[in-house]
Every structure is written in structure tokens, then in C-alpha cells.
């Protein structure tokens, strides 16, 4: 039977995002965390500020894979509305060092 649970760190990151808690969100990232959006490298803090906390971003997880570090979600924010997105997280020692997102 497939395990549909998020990795605990990824689950905390999603919860922090959905609660609008930027302090909790950034506490779950490594100091040198990086990210990409639709295959383009982005400044993580600027992107999160614009696409998440600056625009009421929230994530409704639809499915989980790869031991809970990959997911498909409906991502909604006040800037772009709702879109189906894919997310992949690199997690080590309870922190996210990288995530990649894009339309699914």
C-alpha cells in the first residue's frame, strides 16, 4: 500500500505556509536554501515574499510521492488565483535545503 503522508518537515512547511506564519516557514529552511519556479532559479526570499506571504498563498495537497517529499497541490494566491502545481523538496536533518515548483 502506498504511503500518502508528507515528510514531517514538508508537512510543517505546508502548515506554516497555510497559516501565514513566515517565521515558522523560514525556520524550516537551511541558511543556504534555494528554489526554482517552472525551471527558473529564483531568489527564495523574494519569491516567497511575493508569491506566498505577500499574496496570501496557500496549498491544498492532492497527492504525495517519493517518501513524502514530492507532491501535487492546488496552489492559490491573491496574485494568480488557483493553479495545479508540482513541488519537490530536498530535506535533510529536519530542514528544507531546496524546493522546486511549477505548474503540473
N, CA, C and O of each residue as an XYZ file, in Angstrom:
416
protein
N       0.843     -1.181      0.000
C       0.000      0.000      0.000
C       0.889      1.245      0.000
O       1.873      1.304      0.737
N       0.551      2.220     -0.809
C       1.333      3.459     -0.917
C       1.172      4.297      0.347
O       0.115      4.310      0.978
N       2.246      4.994      0.698
C       2.230      5.897      1.844
C       1.957      7.303      1.319
O       2.781      7.871      0.602
N       0.820      7.854      1.669
C       0.418      9.168      1.169
C       0.698     10.282      2.151
O       0.138     11.371      2.022
N       1.558     10.035      3.137
C       1.866     11.051      4.141
C       3.037     11.903      3.696
O       3.985     11.418      3.077
N       2.952     13.174      4.023
C       4.059     14.076      3.770
C       5.209     13.789      4.725
O       4.991     13.380      5.865
N       6.417     14.003      4.263
C       7.576     14.018      5.142
C       7.251     15.014      6.271
O       6.665     16.062      5.997
N       7.612     14.718      7.524
C       7.248     15.614      8.635
C       7.709     17.059      8.442
O       6.975     17.984      8.792
N       8.896     17.271      7.899
C       9.381     18.637      7.678
C       8.567     19.323      6.591
O       8.218     20.496      6.722
N       8.261     18.600      5.518
C       7.440     19.164      4.443
C       6.048     19.489      4.979
O       5.484     20.530      4.642
N       5.497     18.620      5.801
C       4.175     18.878      6.393
C       4.189     20.159      7.234
O       3.251     20.954      7.180
N       5.249     20.348      8.002
C       5.358     21.566      8.813
C       5.484     22.801      7.928
O       4.922     23.849      8.246
N       6.214     22.691      6.823
C       6.373     23.803      5.893
C       5.031     24.176      5.258
O       4.690     25.356      5.170
N       4.273     23.171      4.816
C       2.948     23.411      4.239
C       2.031     24.041      5.284
O       1.310     24.993      4.982
N       2.052     23.519      6.508
C       1.218     24.089      7.581
C       1.581     25.544      7.857
O       0.694     26.377      8.045
N       2.881     25.861      7.883
C       3.317     27.237      8.129
C       2.852     28.157      7.003
O       2.388     29.270      7.253
N       2.978     27.689      5.775
C       2.508     28.468      4.632
C       1.012     28.733      4.755
O       0.570     29.877      4.647
N       0.240     27.685      4.979
C      -1.216     27.824      5.053
C      -1.665     28.675      6.230
O      -2.734     29.284      6.176
N      -0.867     28.728      7.292
C      -1.201     29.558      8.460
C      -0.712     30.997      8.299
O      -0.996     31.849      9.140
N       0.024     31.267      7.215
C       0.576     32.602      7.026
C       1.688     32.931      8.002
O       1.932     34.098      8.308
N       2.366     31.895      8.492
C       3.405     32.051      9.514
C       4.792     32.034      8.861
O       5.426     30.983      8.760
N       5.249     33.199      8.425
C       6.527     33.259      7.726
C       7.700     32.909      8.638
O       8.681     32.327      8.178
N       7.616     33.251      9.916
C       8.704     32.901     10.839
C       8.881     31.391     10.916
O      10.004     30.894     10.832
N       7.785     30.656     11.074
C       7.855     29.192     11.136
C       8.333     28.628      9.801
O       9.113     27.675      9.774
N       7.878     29.200      8.710
C       8.283     28.741      7.386
C       9.797     28.865      7.217
O      10.469     27.891      6.879
N      10.331     30.067      7.453
C      11.765     30.285      7.253
C      12.615     29.517      8.260
O      13.767     29.197      7.967
N      12.079     29.217      9.432
C      12.814     28.424     10.423
C      13.030     26.988      9.943
O      13.924     26.299     10.433
N      12.221     26.540      8.991
C      12.344     25.178      8.463
C      13.287     25.086      7.271
O      13.479     24.000      6.725
N      13.876     26.199      6.858
C      14.800     26.227      5.731
C      16.242     26.305      6.209
O      16.530     26.903      7.246
N      17.143     25.700      5.450
C      18.558     25.885      5.734
C      18.939     27.320      5.375
O      18.229     27.995      4.629
N      20.059     27.769      5.910
C      20.511     29.143      5.628
C      20.765     29.369      4.140
O      20.563     30.473      3.635
N      21.206     28.328      3.441
C      21.528     28.456      2.021
C      20.462     27.827      1.119
O      20.763     27.440     -0.011
N      19.232     27.724      1.602
C      18.159     27.104      0.829
C      17.982     27.814     -0.514
O      18.179     29.024     -0.634
N      17.605     27.019     -1.518
C      17.395     27.547     -2.864
C      16.093     27.001     -3.419
O      15.500     26.073     -2.869
N      15.654     27.610     -4.539
C      14.416     27.135     -5.147
C      14.366     27.508     -6.617
O      15.094     28.386     -7.083
N      13.492     26.823     -7.333
C      13.216     27.175     -8.720
C      11.702     27.138     -8.943
O      10.969     26.416     -8.267
N      11.264     27.939     -9.908
C       9.860     28.024    -10.282
C       9.785     27.818    -11.787
O      10.360     28.587    -12.557
N       9.075     26.780    -12.198
C       8.966     26.414    -13.614
C      10.340     26.317    -14.282
O      10.517     26.737    -15.426
N      11.310     25.758    -13.551
C      12.629     25.507    -14.097
C      13.583     26.690    -14.065
O      14.722     26.576    -14.518
N      13.136     27.830    -13.536
C      13.988     29.017    -13.454
C      14.384     29.252    -12.002
O      13.534     29.311    -11.113
N      15.696     29.386    -11.776
C      16.168     29.667    -10.417
C      15.622     31.026     -9.965
O      15.608     31.989    -10.731
N      15.181     31.081     -8.725
C      14.623     32.308     -8.159
C      15.311     32.628     -6.841
O      15.870     31.745     -6.190
N      15.266     33.889     -6.455
C      15.682     34.297     -5.121
C      14.594     33.827     -4.173
O      13.469     34.324     -4.217
N      14.924     32.874     -3.320
C      13.922     32.228     -2.479
C      13.153     33.232     -1.620
O      11.922     33.215     -1.614
N      13.846     34.095     -0.905
C      13.158     35.042     -0.013
C      12.259     36.004     -0.786
O      11.146     36.295     -0.350
N      12.731     36.497     -1.923
C      11.913     37.404     -2.732
C      10.690     36.678     -3.286
O       9.585     37.223     -3.283
N      10.888     35.450     -3.760
C       9.778     34.681     -4.321
C       8.731     34.376     -3.260
O       7.537     34.570     -3.488
N       9.172     33.904     -2.110
C       8.240     33.590     -1.017
C       7.504     34.849     -0.582
O       6.302     34.807     -0.320
N       8.221     35.975     -0.502
C       7.585     37.230     -0.130
C       6.497     37.641     -1.101
O       5.438     38.118     -0.693
N       6.756     37.457     -2.384
C       5.806     37.859     -3.416
C       4.696     36.830     -3.646
O       3.515     37.176     -3.684
N       5.087     35.572     -3.796
C       4.137     34.534     -4.222
C       3.430     33.821     -3.075
O       2.439     33.124     -3.298
N       3.922     33.985     -1.864
C       3.308     33.281     -0.727
C       2.786     34.275      0.309
O       1.590     34.563      0.349
N       3.662     34.786      1.125
C       3.205     35.593      2.256
C       2.718     36.980      1.848
O       1.892     37.567      2.547
N       3.207     37.511      0.742
C       2.751     38.815      0.280
C       1.459     38.761     -0.518
O       0.894     39.800     -0.859
N       0.988     37.556     -0.816
C      -0.223     37.410     -1.624
C      -1.154     36.318     -1.096
O      -1.928     35.729     -1.850
N      -1.067     36.056      0.214
C      -1.983     35.095      0.855
C      -1.919     33.706      0.210
O      -2.954     33.095     -0.056
N      -0.697     33.208     -0.041
C      -0.537     31.892     -0.654
C      -0.984     30.774      0.270
O      -0.803     30.833      1.486
N      -1.573     29.753     -0.339
C      -1.994     28.575      0.411
C      -1.980     27.361     -0.510
O      -2.134     27.476     -1.726
N      -1.795     26.216      0.091
C      -1.599     24.988     -0.647
C      -2.571     23.910     -0.169
O      -2.660     23.625      1.025
N      -3.300     23.315     -1.121
C      -4.188     22.191     -0.829
C      -3.584     20.959     -1.507
O      -3.675     20.795     -2.723
N      -2.968     20.100     -0.696
C      -2.242     18.935     -1.218
C      -3.231     17.906     -1.761
O      -4.181     17.512     -1.084
N      -2.984     17.482     -2.998
C      -3.825     16.477     -3.659
C      -3.223     15.084     -3.569
O      -3.929     14.111     -3.305
N      -1.902     14.989     -3.791
C      -1.248     13.679     -3.765
C       0.200     13.844     -3.330
O       0.792     14.917     -3.446
N       0.753     12.735     -2.823
C       2.099     12.729     -2.259
C       2.870     11.548     -2.843
O       2.307     10.473     -3.052
N       4.168     11.755     -3.105
C       5.025     10.688     -3.639
C       6.432     10.833     -3.071
O       6.717     11.751     -2.301
N       7.299      9.915     -3.463
C       8.731      9.958     -3.119
C       8.985     10.095     -1.622
O       9.784     10.927     -1.191
N       8.304      9.277     -0.840
C       8.520      9.302      0.604
C       8.047     10.572      1.278
O       8.510     10.919      2.364
N       7.121     11.267      0.627
C       6.547     12.474      1.220
C       7.262     13.758      0.872
O       6.964     14.808      1.441
N       8.219     13.691     -0.073
C       8.962     14.896     -0.440
C       8.542     15.477     -1.788
O       9.053     16.522     -2.192
N       7.632     14.827     -2.480
C       7.067     15.350     -3.725
C       5.562     15.367     -3.591
O       4.964     14.459     -3.013
N       4.956     16.411     -4.132
C       3.507     16.492     -4.026
C       2.916     17.248     -5.196
O       3.590     18.020     -5.878
N       1.653     17.006     -5.402
C       0.830     17.783     -6.324
C      -0.182     18.519     -5.444
O      -0.785     17.932     -4.545
N      -0.357     19.807     -5.717
C      -1.258     20.611     -4.889
C      -1.938     21.672     -5.739
O      -1.409     22.104     -6.763
N      -3.107     22.079     -5.301
C      -3.703     23.294     -5.835
C      -3.114     24.424     -5.017
O      -3.331     24.511     -3.808
N      -2.367     25.289     -5.685
C      -1.748     26.433     -5.017
C      -2.555     27.665     -5.397
O      -2.800     27.918     -6.577
N      -2.968     28.430     -4.392
C      -3.799     29.606     -4.612
C      -3.156     30.801     -3.939
O      -2.699     30.718     -2.799
N      -3.125     31.916     -4.657
C      -2.744     33.174     -4.027
C      -3.554     34.304     -4.652
O      -4.216     34.119     -5.673
N      -3.492     35.472     -4.025
C      -4.288     36.603     -4.484
C      -3.764     37.186     -5.790
O      -4.472     37.933     -6.466
N      -2.541     36.852     -6.143
C      -1.929     37.385     -7.358
C      -2.335     36.614     -8.603
O      -2.668     37.219     -9.622
N      -2.313     35.277     -8.538
C      -2.533     34.435     -9.711
C      -3.808     33.591     -9.642
O      -4.195     32.998    -10.649
N      -4.461     33.523     -8.501
C      -5.615     32.644     -8.361
C      -5.161     31.227     -8.055
O      -4.122     31.024     -7.427
N      -5.938     30.250     -8.497
C      -5.647     28.841     -8.202
C      -5.008     28.172     -9.406
O      -5.407     28.406    -10.547
N      -3.998     27.325     -9.136
C      -3.373     26.551    -10.199
C      -2.890     25.217     -9.638
O      -2.535     25.113     -8.463
N      -2.882     24.224    -10.477
C      -2.377     22.902    -10.091
C      -0.862     22.926    -10.236
O      -0.333     23.237    -11.303
N      -0.170     22.594     -9.144
C       1.284     22.710     -9.114
C       1.938     21.427     -8.620
O       1.335     20.644     -7.886
N       3.191     21.229     -9.041
C       4.023     20.131     -8.557
C       5.123     20.733     -7.697
O       5.651     21.798     -8.016
N       5.467     20.062     -6.616
C       6.505     20.524     -5.681
C       7.420     19.351     -5.364
O       6.956     18.228     -5.168
N       8.732     19.616     -5.315
C       9.733     18.631     -4.908
C      10.629     19.294     -3.872
O      11.152     20.384     -4.103
N      10.803     18.644     -2.746
C      11.573     19.183     -1.634
C      12.782     18.305     -1.350
O      12.695     17.079     -1.412
N      13.905     18.933     -1.040
C      15.088     18.231     -0.559
C      15.173     18.513      0.937
O      15.293     19.663      1.360
N      15.107     17.440      1.735
C      15.060     17.570      3.191
C      16.230     16.812      3.793
O      16.509     15.674      3.414
N      16.913     17.455      4.738
C      17.985     16.799      5.484
C      18.022     17.375      6.891
O      17.990     18.591      7.078
N      18.090     16.497      7.868
C      18.198     16.906      9.271
C      17.095     17.878      9.689
O      17.347     18.836     10.420
N      15.879     17.627      9.222
C      14.730     18.426      9.648
C      14.626     19.800      9.024
O      13.873     20.645      9.509
N      15.375     20.040      7.948
C      15.331     21.333      7.253
C      15.200     21.103      5.749
O      15.654     20.086      5.223
N      14.580     22.053      5.074
C      14.479     22.018      3.619
C      15.628     22.834      3.053
O      15.792     24.008      3.384
N      16.431     22.197      2.186
C      17.555     22.903      1.572
C      17.232     23.366      0.156
O      17.911     24.235     -0.390
N      16.194     22.783     -0.432
C      15.802     23.181     -1.787
C      14.377     22.734     -2.039
O      13.928     21.688     -1.568
N      13.674     23.575     -2.810
C      12.416     23.105     -3.369
C      12.279     23.612     -4.784
O      12.787     24.670     -5.154
N      11.569     22.811     -5.563
C      11.295     23.140     -6.953
C       9.788     23.062     -7.134
O       9.142     22.117     -6.682
N       9.243     24.061     -7.796
C       7.808     24.078     -8.042
C       7.546     24.479     -9.487
O       8.412     25.039    -10.158
N       6.373     24.190     -9.940
C       5.946     24.557    -11.292
C       4.557     24.040    -11.519
O       4.021     23.267    -10.725
N       3.979     24.479    -12.618
C       2.637     24.023    -12.921
C       2.660     22.531    -13.256
O       3.580     22.038    -13.908
N       1.644     21.840    -12.802
C       1.551     20.383    -13.020
C       0.643     20.078    -14.196
O       0.441     18.912    -14.534
